[in-house]
XYZ file of C-alpha atoms in Angstrom:
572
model
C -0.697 3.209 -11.507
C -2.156 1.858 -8.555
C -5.008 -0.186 -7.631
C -6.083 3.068 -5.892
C -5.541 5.466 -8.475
C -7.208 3.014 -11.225
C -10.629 2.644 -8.824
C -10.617 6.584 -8.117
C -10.265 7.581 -11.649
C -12.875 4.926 -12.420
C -15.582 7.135 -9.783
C -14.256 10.057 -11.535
C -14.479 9.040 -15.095
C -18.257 7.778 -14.659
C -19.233 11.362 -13.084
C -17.820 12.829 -15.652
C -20.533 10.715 -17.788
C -23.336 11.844 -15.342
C -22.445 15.419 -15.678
C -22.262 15.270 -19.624
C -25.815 14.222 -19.513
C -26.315 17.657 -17.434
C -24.390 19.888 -19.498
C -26.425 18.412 -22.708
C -29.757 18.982 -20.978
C -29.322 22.800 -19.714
C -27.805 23.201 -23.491
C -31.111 21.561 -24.730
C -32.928 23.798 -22.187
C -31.386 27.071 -22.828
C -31.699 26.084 -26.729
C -35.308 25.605 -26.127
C -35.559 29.210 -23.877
C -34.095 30.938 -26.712
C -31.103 31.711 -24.878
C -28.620 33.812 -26.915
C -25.611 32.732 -27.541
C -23.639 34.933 -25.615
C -25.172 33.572 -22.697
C -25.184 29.910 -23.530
C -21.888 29.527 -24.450
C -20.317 30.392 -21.228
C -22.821 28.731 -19.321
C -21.383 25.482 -21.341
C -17.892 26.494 -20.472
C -18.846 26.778 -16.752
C -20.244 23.809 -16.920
C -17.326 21.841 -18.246
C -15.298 23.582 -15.879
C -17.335 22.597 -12.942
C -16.493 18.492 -14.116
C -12.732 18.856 -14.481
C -11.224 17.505 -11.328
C -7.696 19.280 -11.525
C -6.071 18.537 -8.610
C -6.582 15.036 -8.784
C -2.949 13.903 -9.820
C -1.159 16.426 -7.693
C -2.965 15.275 -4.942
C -2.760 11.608 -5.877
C 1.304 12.764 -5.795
C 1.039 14.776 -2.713
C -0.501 12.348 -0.797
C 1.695 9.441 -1.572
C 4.655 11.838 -1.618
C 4.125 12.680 1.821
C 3.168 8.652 3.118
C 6.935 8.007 1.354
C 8.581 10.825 3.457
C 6.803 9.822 6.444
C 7.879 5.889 6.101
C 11.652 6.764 4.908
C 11.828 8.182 8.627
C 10.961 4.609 9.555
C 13.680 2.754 7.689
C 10.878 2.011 4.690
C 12.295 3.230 1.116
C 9.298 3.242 -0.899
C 10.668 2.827 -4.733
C 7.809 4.266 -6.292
C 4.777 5.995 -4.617
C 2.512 3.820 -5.824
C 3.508 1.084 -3.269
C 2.133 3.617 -0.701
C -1.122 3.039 -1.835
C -1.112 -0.840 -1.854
C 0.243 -1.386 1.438
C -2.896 -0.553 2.970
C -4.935 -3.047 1.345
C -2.525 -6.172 2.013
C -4.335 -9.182 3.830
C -1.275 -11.261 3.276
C 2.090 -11.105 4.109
C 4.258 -13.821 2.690
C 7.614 -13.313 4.691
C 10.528 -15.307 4.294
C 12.806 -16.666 7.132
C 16.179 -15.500 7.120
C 16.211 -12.249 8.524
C 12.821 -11.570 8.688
C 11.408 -13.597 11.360
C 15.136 -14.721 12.687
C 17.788 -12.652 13.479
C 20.199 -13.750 10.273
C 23.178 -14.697 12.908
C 23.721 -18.104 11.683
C 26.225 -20.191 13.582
C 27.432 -23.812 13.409
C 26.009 -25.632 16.197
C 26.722 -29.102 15.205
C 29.266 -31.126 13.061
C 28.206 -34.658 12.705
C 30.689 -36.855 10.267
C 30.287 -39.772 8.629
C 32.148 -43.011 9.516
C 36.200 -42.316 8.281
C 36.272 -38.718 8.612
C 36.559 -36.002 11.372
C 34.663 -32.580 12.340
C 38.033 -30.128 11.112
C 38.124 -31.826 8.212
C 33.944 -31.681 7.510
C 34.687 -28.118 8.022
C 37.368 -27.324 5.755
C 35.994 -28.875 2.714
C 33.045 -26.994 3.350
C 34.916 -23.633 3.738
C 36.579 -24.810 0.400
C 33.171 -24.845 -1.102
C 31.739 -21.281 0.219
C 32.312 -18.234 -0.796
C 35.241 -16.477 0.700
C 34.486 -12.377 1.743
C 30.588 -12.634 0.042
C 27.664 -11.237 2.032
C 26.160 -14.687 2.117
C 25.722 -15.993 6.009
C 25.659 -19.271 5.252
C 29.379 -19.179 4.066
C 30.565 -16.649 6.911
C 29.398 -18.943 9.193
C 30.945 -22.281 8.006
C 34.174 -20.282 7.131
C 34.607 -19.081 10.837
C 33.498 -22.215 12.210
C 36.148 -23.869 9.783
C 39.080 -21.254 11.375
C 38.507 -22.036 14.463
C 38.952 -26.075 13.618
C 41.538 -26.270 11.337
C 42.157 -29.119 9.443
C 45.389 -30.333 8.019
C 45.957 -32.367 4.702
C 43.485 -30.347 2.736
C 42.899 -30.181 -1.157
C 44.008 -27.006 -2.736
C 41.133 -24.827 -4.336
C 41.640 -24.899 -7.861
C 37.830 -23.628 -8.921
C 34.687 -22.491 -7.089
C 30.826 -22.017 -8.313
C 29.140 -19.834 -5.959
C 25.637 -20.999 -4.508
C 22.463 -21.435 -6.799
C 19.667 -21.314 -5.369
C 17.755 -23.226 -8.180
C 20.131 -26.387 -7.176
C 20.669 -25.681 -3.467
C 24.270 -26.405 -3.624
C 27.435 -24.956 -3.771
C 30.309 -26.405 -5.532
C 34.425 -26.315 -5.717
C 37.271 -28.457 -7.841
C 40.373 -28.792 -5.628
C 43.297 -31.109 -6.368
C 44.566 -32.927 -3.564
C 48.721 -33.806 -2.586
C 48.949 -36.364 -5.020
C 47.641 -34.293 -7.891
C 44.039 -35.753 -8.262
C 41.296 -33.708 -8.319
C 38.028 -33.722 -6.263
C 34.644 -32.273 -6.317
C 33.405 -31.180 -3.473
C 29.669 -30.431 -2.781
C 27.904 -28.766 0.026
C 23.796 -27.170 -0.058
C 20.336 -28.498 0.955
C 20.722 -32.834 2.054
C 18.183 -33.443 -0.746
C 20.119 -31.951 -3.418
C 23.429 -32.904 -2.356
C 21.937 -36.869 -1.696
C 20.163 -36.824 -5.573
C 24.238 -36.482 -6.511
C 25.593 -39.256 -4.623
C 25.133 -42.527 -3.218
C 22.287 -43.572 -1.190
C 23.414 -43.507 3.085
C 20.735 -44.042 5.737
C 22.724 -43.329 8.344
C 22.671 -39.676 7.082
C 19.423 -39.580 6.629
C 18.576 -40.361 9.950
C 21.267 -37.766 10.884
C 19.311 -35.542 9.306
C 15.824 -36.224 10.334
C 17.152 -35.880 13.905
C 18.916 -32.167 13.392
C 15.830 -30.911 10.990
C 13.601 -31.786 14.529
C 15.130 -29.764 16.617
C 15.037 -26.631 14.177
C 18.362 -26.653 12.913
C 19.153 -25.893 9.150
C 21.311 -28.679 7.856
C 23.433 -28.557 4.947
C 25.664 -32.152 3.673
C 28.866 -31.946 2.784
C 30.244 -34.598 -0.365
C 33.423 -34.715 -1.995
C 34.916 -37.332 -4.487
C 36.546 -37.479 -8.218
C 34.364 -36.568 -10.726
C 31.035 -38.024 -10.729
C 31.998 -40.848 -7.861
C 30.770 -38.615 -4.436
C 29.619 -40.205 -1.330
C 28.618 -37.815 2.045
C 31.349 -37.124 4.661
C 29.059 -35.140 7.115
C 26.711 -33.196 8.129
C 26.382 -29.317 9.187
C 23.545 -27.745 10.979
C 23.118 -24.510 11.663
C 21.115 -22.302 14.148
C 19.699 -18.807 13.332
C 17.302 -17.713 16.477
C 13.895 -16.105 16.109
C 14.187 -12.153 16.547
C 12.741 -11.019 19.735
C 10.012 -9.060 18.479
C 8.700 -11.450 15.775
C 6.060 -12.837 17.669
C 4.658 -9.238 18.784
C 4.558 -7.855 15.627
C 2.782 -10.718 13.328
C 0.533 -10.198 16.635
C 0.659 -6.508 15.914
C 0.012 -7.962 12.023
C -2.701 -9.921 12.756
C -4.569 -7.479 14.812
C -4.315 -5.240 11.047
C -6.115 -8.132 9.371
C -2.882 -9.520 7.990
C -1.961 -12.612 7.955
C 1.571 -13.764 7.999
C 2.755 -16.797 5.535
C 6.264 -18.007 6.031
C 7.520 -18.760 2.668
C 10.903 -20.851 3.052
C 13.611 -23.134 1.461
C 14.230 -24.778 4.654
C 13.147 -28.098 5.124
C 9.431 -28.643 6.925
C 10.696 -29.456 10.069
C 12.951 -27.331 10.794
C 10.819 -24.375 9.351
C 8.036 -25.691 11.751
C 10.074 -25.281 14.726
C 10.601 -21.708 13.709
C 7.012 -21.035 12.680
C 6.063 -21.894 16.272
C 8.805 -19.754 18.221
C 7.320 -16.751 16.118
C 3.571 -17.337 16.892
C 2.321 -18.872 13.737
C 0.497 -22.437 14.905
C -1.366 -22.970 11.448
C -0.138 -26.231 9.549
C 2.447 -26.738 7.166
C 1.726 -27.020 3.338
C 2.727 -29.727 1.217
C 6.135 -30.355 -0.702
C 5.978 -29.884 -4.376
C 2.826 -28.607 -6.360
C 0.677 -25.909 -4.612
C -2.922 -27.360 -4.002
C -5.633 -25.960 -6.335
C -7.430 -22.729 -4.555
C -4.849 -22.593 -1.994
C -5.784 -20.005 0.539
C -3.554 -18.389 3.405
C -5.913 -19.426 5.901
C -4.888 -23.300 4.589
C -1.019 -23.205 5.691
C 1.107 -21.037 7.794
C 4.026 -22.352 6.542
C 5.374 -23.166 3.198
C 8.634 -24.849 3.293
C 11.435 -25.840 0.842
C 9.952 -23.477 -1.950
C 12.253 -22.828 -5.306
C 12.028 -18.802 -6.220
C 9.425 -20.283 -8.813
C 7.207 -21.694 -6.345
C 7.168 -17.751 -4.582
C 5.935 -16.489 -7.623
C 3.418 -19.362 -8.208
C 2.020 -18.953 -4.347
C 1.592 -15.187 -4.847
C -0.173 -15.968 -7.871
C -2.720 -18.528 -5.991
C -3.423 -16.092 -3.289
C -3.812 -13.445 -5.911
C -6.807 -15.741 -7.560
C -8.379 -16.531 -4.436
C -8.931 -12.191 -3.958
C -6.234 -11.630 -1.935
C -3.735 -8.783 -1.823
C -0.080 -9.784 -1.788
C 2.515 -8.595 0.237
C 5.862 -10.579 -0.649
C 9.284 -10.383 0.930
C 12.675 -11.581 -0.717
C 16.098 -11.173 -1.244
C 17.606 -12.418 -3.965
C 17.308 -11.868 -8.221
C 15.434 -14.936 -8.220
C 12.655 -13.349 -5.996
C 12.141 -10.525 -8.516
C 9.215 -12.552 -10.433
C 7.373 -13.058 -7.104
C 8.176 -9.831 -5.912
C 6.796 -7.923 -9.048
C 3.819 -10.024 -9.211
C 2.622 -9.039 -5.700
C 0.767 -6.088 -4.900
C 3.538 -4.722 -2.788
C 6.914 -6.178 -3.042
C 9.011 -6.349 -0.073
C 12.955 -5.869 -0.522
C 14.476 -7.149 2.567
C 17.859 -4.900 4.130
C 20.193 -7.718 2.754
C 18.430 -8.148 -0.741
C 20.211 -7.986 -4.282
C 20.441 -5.089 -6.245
C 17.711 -6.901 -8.841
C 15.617 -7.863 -5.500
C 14.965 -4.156 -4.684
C 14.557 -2.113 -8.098
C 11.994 -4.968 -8.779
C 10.268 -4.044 -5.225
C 7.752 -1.436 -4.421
C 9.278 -0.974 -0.866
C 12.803 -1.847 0.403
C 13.614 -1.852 4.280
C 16.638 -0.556 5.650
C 16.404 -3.319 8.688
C 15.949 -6.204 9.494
C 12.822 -7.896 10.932
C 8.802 -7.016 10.400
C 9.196 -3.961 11.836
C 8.925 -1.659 8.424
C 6.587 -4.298 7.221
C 4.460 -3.121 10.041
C 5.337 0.605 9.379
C 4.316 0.298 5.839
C 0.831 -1.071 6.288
C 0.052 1.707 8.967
C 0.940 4.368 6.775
C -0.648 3.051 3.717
C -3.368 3.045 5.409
C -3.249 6.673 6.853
C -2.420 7.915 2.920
C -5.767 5.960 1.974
C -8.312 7.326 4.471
C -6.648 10.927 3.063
C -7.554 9.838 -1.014
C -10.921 8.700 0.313
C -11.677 12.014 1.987
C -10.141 13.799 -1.430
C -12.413 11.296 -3.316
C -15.816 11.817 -1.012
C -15.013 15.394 -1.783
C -14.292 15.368 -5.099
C -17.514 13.282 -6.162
C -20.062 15.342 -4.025
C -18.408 18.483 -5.219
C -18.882 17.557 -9.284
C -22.183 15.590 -8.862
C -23.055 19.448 -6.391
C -21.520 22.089 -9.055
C -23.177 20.507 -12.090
C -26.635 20.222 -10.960
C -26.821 23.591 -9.176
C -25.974 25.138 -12.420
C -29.361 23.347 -13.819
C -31.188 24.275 -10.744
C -30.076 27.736 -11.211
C -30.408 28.069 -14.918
C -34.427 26.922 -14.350
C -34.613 29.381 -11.172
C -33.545 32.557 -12.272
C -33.424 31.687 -16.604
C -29.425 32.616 -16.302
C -26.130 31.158 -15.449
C -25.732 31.323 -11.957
C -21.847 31.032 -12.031
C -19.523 32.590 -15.193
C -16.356 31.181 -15.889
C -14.336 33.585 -13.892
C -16.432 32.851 -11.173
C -16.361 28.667 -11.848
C -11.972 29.261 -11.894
C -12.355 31.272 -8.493
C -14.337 28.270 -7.188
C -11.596 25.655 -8.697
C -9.016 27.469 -7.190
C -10.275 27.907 -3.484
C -11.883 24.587 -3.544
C -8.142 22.600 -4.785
C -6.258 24.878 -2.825
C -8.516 23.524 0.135
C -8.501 19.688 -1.044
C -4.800 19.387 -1.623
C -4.330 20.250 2.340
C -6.404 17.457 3.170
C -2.914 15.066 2.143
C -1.597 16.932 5.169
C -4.323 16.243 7.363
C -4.854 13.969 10.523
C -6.743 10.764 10.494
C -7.565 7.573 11.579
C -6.419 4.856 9.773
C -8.421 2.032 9.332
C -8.489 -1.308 11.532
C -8.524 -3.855 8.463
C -7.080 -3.868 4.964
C -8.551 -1.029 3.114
C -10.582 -2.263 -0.907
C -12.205 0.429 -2.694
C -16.031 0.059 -3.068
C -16.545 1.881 -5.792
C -20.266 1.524 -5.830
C -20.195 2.865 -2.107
C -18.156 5.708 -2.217
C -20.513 6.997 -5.125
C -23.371 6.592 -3.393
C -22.104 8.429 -0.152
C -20.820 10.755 -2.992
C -24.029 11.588 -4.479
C -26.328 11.756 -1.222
C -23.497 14.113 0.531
C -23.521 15.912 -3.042
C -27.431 16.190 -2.875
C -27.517 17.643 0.585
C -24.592 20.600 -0.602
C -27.083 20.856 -3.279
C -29.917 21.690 -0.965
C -28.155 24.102 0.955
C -26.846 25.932 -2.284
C -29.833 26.280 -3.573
C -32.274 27.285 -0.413
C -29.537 30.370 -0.275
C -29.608 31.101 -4.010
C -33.912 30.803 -3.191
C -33.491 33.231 -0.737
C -31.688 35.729 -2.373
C -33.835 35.546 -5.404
C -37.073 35.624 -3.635
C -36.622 37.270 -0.541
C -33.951 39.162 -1.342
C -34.715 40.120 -4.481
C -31.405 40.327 -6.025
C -30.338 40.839 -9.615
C -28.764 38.094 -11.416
C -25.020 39.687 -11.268
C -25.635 39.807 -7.674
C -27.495 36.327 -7.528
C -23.780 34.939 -8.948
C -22.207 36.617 -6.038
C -24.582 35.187 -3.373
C -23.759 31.669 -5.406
C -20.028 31.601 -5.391
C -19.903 32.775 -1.827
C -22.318 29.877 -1.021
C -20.494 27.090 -2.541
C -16.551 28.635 -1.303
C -18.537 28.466 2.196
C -20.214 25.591 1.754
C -17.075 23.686 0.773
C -15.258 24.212 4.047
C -18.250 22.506 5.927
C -18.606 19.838 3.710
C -14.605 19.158 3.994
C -14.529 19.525 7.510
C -17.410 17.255 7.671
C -15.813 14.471 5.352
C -12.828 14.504 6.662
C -13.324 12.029 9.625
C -15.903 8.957 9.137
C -17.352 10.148 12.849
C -18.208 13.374 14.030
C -15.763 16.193 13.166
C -14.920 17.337 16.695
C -12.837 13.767 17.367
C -9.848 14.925 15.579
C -7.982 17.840 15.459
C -7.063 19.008 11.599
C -3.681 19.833 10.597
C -2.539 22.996 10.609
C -2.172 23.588 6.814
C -6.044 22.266 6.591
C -6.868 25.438 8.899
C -4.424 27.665 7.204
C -6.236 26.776 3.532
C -9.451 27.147 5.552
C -8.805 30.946 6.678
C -7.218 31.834 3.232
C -9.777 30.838 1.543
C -12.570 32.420 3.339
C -10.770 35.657 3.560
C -10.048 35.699 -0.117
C -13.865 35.338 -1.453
C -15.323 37.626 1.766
C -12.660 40.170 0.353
C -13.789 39.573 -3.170
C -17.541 39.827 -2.476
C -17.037 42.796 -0.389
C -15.115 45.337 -2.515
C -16.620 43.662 -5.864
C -13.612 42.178 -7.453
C -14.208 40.308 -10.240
C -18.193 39.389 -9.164
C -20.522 41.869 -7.954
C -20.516 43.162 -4.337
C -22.450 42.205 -1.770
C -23.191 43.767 1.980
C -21.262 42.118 4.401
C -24.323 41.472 6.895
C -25.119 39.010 3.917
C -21.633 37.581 3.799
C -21.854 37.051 7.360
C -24.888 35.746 7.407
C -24.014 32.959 4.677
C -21.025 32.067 6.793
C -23.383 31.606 9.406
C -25.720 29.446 7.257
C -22.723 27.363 6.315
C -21.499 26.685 9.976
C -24.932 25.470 10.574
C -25.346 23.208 7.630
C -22.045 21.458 8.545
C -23.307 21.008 11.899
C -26.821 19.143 10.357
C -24.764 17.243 7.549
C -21.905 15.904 10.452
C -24.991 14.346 12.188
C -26.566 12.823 9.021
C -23.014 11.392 7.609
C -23.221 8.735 10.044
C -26.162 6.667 9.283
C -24.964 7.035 5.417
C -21.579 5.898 6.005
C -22.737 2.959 8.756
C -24.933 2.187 5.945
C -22.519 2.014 3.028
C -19.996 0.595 5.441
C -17.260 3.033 4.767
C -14.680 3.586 7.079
C-alpha cells in the first residue's frame, strides 16, 4: 500500500469516527421522539450507508491503473501501481552514472604500462580476465580494444571469476608456455593495489587519468599470491546530451539529483560537472550523521551497501527517495526507497525488486514518472476532497433533516441511488484533466480535512435551505420531502465535483469527456426518476428544474469561496 493510500484511508477512517458519533445521536434522538421502530431502523441503515466510501479502492486502482498505462507509453514499466503514487512526492533522486547520466558507450582511451611490459599485452591479459559475450560494458570494451591490439605469447585461460562488485575486481587462472600458472587481476586501482605490491609510479598514473574524468581500472598478474601491476586502463563513457536539461527539467520539479557512484571522486566530479550538478563531493567511507542531499551532489566510490545506507539517511532526514540501480546488489537500496528505479540494463533481481523499470536509457522516464505521479495525485486529492465533504455532507443532513421534518429524509433505496450516481460520477474523475503540481506532492492530512469539512458544510447549507423550502414554502409531504432531498444532493454533487476538481476556478480547464458523460447520465437518470416516480415519489418538473437551477448557482458561489480556503490551507 502506498504512502498515498495509507494517508487517504487514514482521512477516511477518522470520518468514519465523526459520523458514528452522528448516527448514535439521531438514534439517541429518535429513541427519545419515540420513533417506532420501523422508522428508526432504516434511518440507521441510511445512515451507515451514507459513511461507506465504496468506490474508494476501485478508484485508488483506476487511477493508478490509468497513470501506469499512460507512463508504459513513455518507456516507464511501473511493476506495481503503487509506485505511481510515490513518484509524485520524490524530492530526491539518487541516480547512478553509467547509463543514466552518460551514455554507457565505454571505450578505451588510454593504455598506460608499467616499466617491462607493452599496451597489446596490457590488453590481452585484461581481455583474459573479462567476461567473454556478457552484457557487461566494461568487458566489451576492453575485449574489442584487446582485438584490435593483439598480443602474442599469451597465457592460456584455464579459469575465470566474473566481476564482483563487493571486491571491484575481476579475476582469471591461465597457465602460461612453460606450464606455470598465473593469476591475473583487473577492477577498481584500490582494490587491485590492496592485492599487490606497493608502486608509486601507478599511483601517480592514476591520479593523473582519474583528473581528467576517465574511469581507470589496473591490470596485475603473477603466480599465486606474488602480483605486482603491469598497467593501467582508462576508460571514457561521455555525458548523454540531454542530462544537463533534464536534472534542469528535475530541479525545476523540486527534485534534486544525487549521483550515487563507484567511480573514484575525481573522475565522478568531472562528470557531475558536464551534467550540471556543481554541489560538492561527499566523503569516502562512513556517511556523515544527518546527511542531507542539499550537503553533496556527488557520492563517489559507494559499495551497493553504502546505496542502501544513503537512502536510509535521506529517508531520516524526511525525505522521499527515488533510487536508481542495476544490479542484484542494488535490490536492498532499491526496495528501501520510496520509488525504486530499475535502469534499461538492470538484472532480473534489480527490476522485480523496483517499483518502476525504464525501457531506456537516460533521465528521461525518470522525468516521465514524476510528472505523471503527480497528475494521478491531484486526481486522488480531488476523489479525496470529494469523498470527505460528501460523508461529513450526507451524515449531518440526515440529522438536520430528522430534527426538521421528525422523519428520515433519505430511505435506503434512496441512500443506494445516491451511492450509485455519486461513484459512478467520482470514479470519472481518474479520467479527468488536471494540473499537476509544481513541487513534490505530501499529504496534509489535517488540511485536506479541514477543506473537507468547510466544503462539506457549505453542500450542507445548500441541501438543507432546499429541503427548508420545500417543507415550508412548499409544503410538501415527507415522501415528497425525500424526493426534493435526493434530487438536491445528485444535483448538488455535480457542482461540488466540478468545483473541486481544479484548485482555481473551474472554467481554467476543460474536463474529460467521460467526466461530462457521467455528468449527463447522471442527471438524466434521477430527473427521469423524480419525474415518472420510480422508486421515490414524483415531483413536477418546474421543481426539478428549478433545483438544477439552484445547483448551477451554488457551484458558481462555492467556486469563488474555494479559493481563499484552499490559499489558506495551502493545498494545491
Amino acid at each position: 500500500m502506498s504512502t498515498q493510500q495509507k494517508a487517504v484511508l487514514r482521512i477516511i477512517r477518522n470520518l468514519a469516527a465523526f459520523n458514528c458519533l452522528i448516527i448514535v445521536a439521531m438514534g439517541a434522538y429518535a429513541y427519545h421522539h419515540a420513533m417506532s421502530s420501523s422508522e428508526m431502523i432504516p434511518l440507521l441503515l441510511t445512515s451507515v450507508l451514507a459513511i461507506i466510501p465504496v468506490a474508494l479502492p476501485a478508484t485508488f486502482t483506476l487511477a493508478a491503473a490509468i497513470g501506469a498505462r499512460a507512463l508504459a507509453k513513455q518507456g516507464v514499466l511501473p511493476t506495481r501501481l503503487s509506485a505511481v503514487d510515490e513518484a509524485a512526492s520524490i524530492d530526491v533522486l539518487c541516480s547512478d552514472k553509467t547509463g543514466t547520466l552518460t551514455r554507457n558507450e565505454l571505450t578505451v582511451t588510454s593504455v598506460r604500462p608499467l616499466p617491462g611490459f607493452d599496451e597489446a599485452h596490457v590488453l590481452g591479459m585484461a581481455a583474459l580476465a573479462s567476461s567473454e559475450g556478457g552484457q557487461d560494458p566494461v568487458d566489451a570494451a576492453i575485449r574489442l580494444a584487446a582485438s584490435h591490439k593483439p598480443a602474442s605469447g599469451l597465457p592460456k585461460l584455464t579459469a575465470f571469476l566474473p566481476f564482483d562488485p563487493v571486491k571491484k575486481t575481476s579475476e582469471a587462472t591461465a597457465t602460461d608456455a612453460k606450464g606455470s600458472s598465473e593469476r591475473i587481476i583487473k577492477g577498481a586501482f584500490i582494490s587491485v593495489v590492496a592485492l599487490t605490491a606497493p608502486s608509486p609510479a601507478a599511483s601517480a598514473i592514476v591520479d593523473e587519468l582519474e583528473k581528467q574524468g576517465f574511469r581507470v581500472l589496473a591490470v596485475a598478474a603473477g603466480p599465486g599470491t606474488s602480483n605486482e601491476i603491469i598497467g593501467l586502463i582508462a576508460l571514457s563513457d561521455p555525458p548523454r546530451t540531454d542530462s544537463i536539461s533534464l536534472i534542469s527539467e528535475l530541479n525545476g520539479l523540486g527534485v534534486r539529483t544525487v549521483m550515487v557512484t563507484g567511480d573514484a571522486a575525481a573522475t565522478a566530479t568531472i562528470v557531475a560537472h558536464a551534467v550540471g550538478l556543481q554541489g560538492a563531493v561527499g566523503p569516502a567511507g562512513k556517511l556523515p550523521d544527518g546527511v542531507k542531499p542539499e550537503d553533496f551532489s556527488v557520492f563517489a566510490g559507494v559499495l551497493p551497501e553504502g546505496k542502501f545506507e544513503l537512502v536510509e539517511a535521506f529517508q531520516k532526514t524526511g525525505h522521499t527517495v527515488g533510487m536508481c540501480g542495476d544490479g542484484a546488489n542494488d535490490a536492498p537500496a532499491l526496495r528501501q526507497a520510496q520509488i525504486g528505479i530499475a535502469v534499461s540494463t538492470a538484472t532480473d533481481v534489480a527490476k522485480s525488486a523496483a517499483g518502476v523499470v525504464l525501457t531506456e536509457a537516460g533521465l528521461g522516464g525518470i522525468v516521465a514518472a514524476v510528472k505523471e505521479g503527480r497528475v494521478t495525485f491531484q486526481r486522488i486529492l480531488t476523489y479525496t476532497l470529494n469523498s470527505v465533504q460528501k460523508k461529513v455532507f450526507q451524515a449531518l443532513l440526515l440529522a438536520v433533516g430528522l430534527v426538521m421534518t421528525g422523519h428520515a429524509v433519505l430511505t435506503p433505496m434512496l441512500m443506494v441511488i445516491v451511492m450509485i450516481t455519486g461513484d459512478f460520477l467520482a470514479m470519472s474523475l481518474t479520467t479527468d484533466r488536471v494540473r499537476p503540481s509544481k513541487m513534490p506532492n505530501s499529504w496534509q492530512i489535517g488540511r485536506i480535512t479541514s477543506a473537507g469539512v468547510i466544503l462539506g458544510l457549505c453542500f450542507l447549507a445548500f441541501s438543507t435551505t432546499i429541503l427548508a423550502v420545500g417543507k415550508f414554502q412548499l409544503h410538501l409531504g415527507i415522501e415528497a420531502l425525500q424526493t426534493l432531498t435526493v434530487v438536491s444532493i445528485v444535483f448538488g454533487s455535480q457542482a461540488t465535483t466540478y468545483v473541486i476538481r481544479g484548485r482555481q476556478h473551474l472554467w481554467g480547464l476543460r474536463p474529460s469527456i467521460w467526466l461530462v458523460l457521467s455528468s449527463v447520465a447522471d442527471v438524466l437518470i434521477i430527473s427521469t426518476l423524480a419525474t415518472f416516480g420510480i422508486a421515490m415519489a414524483p415531483l413536477p418538473v418546474a421543481v426539478i428544474a428549478a433545483e438544477f437551477g439552484a445547483a448551477v448557482a451554488f457551484g458558481a458561489i462555492l467556486d469563488v469561496a474555494k479559493i481563499p480556503v484552499f490559499a489558506r490551507l495551502r493545498i494545491s
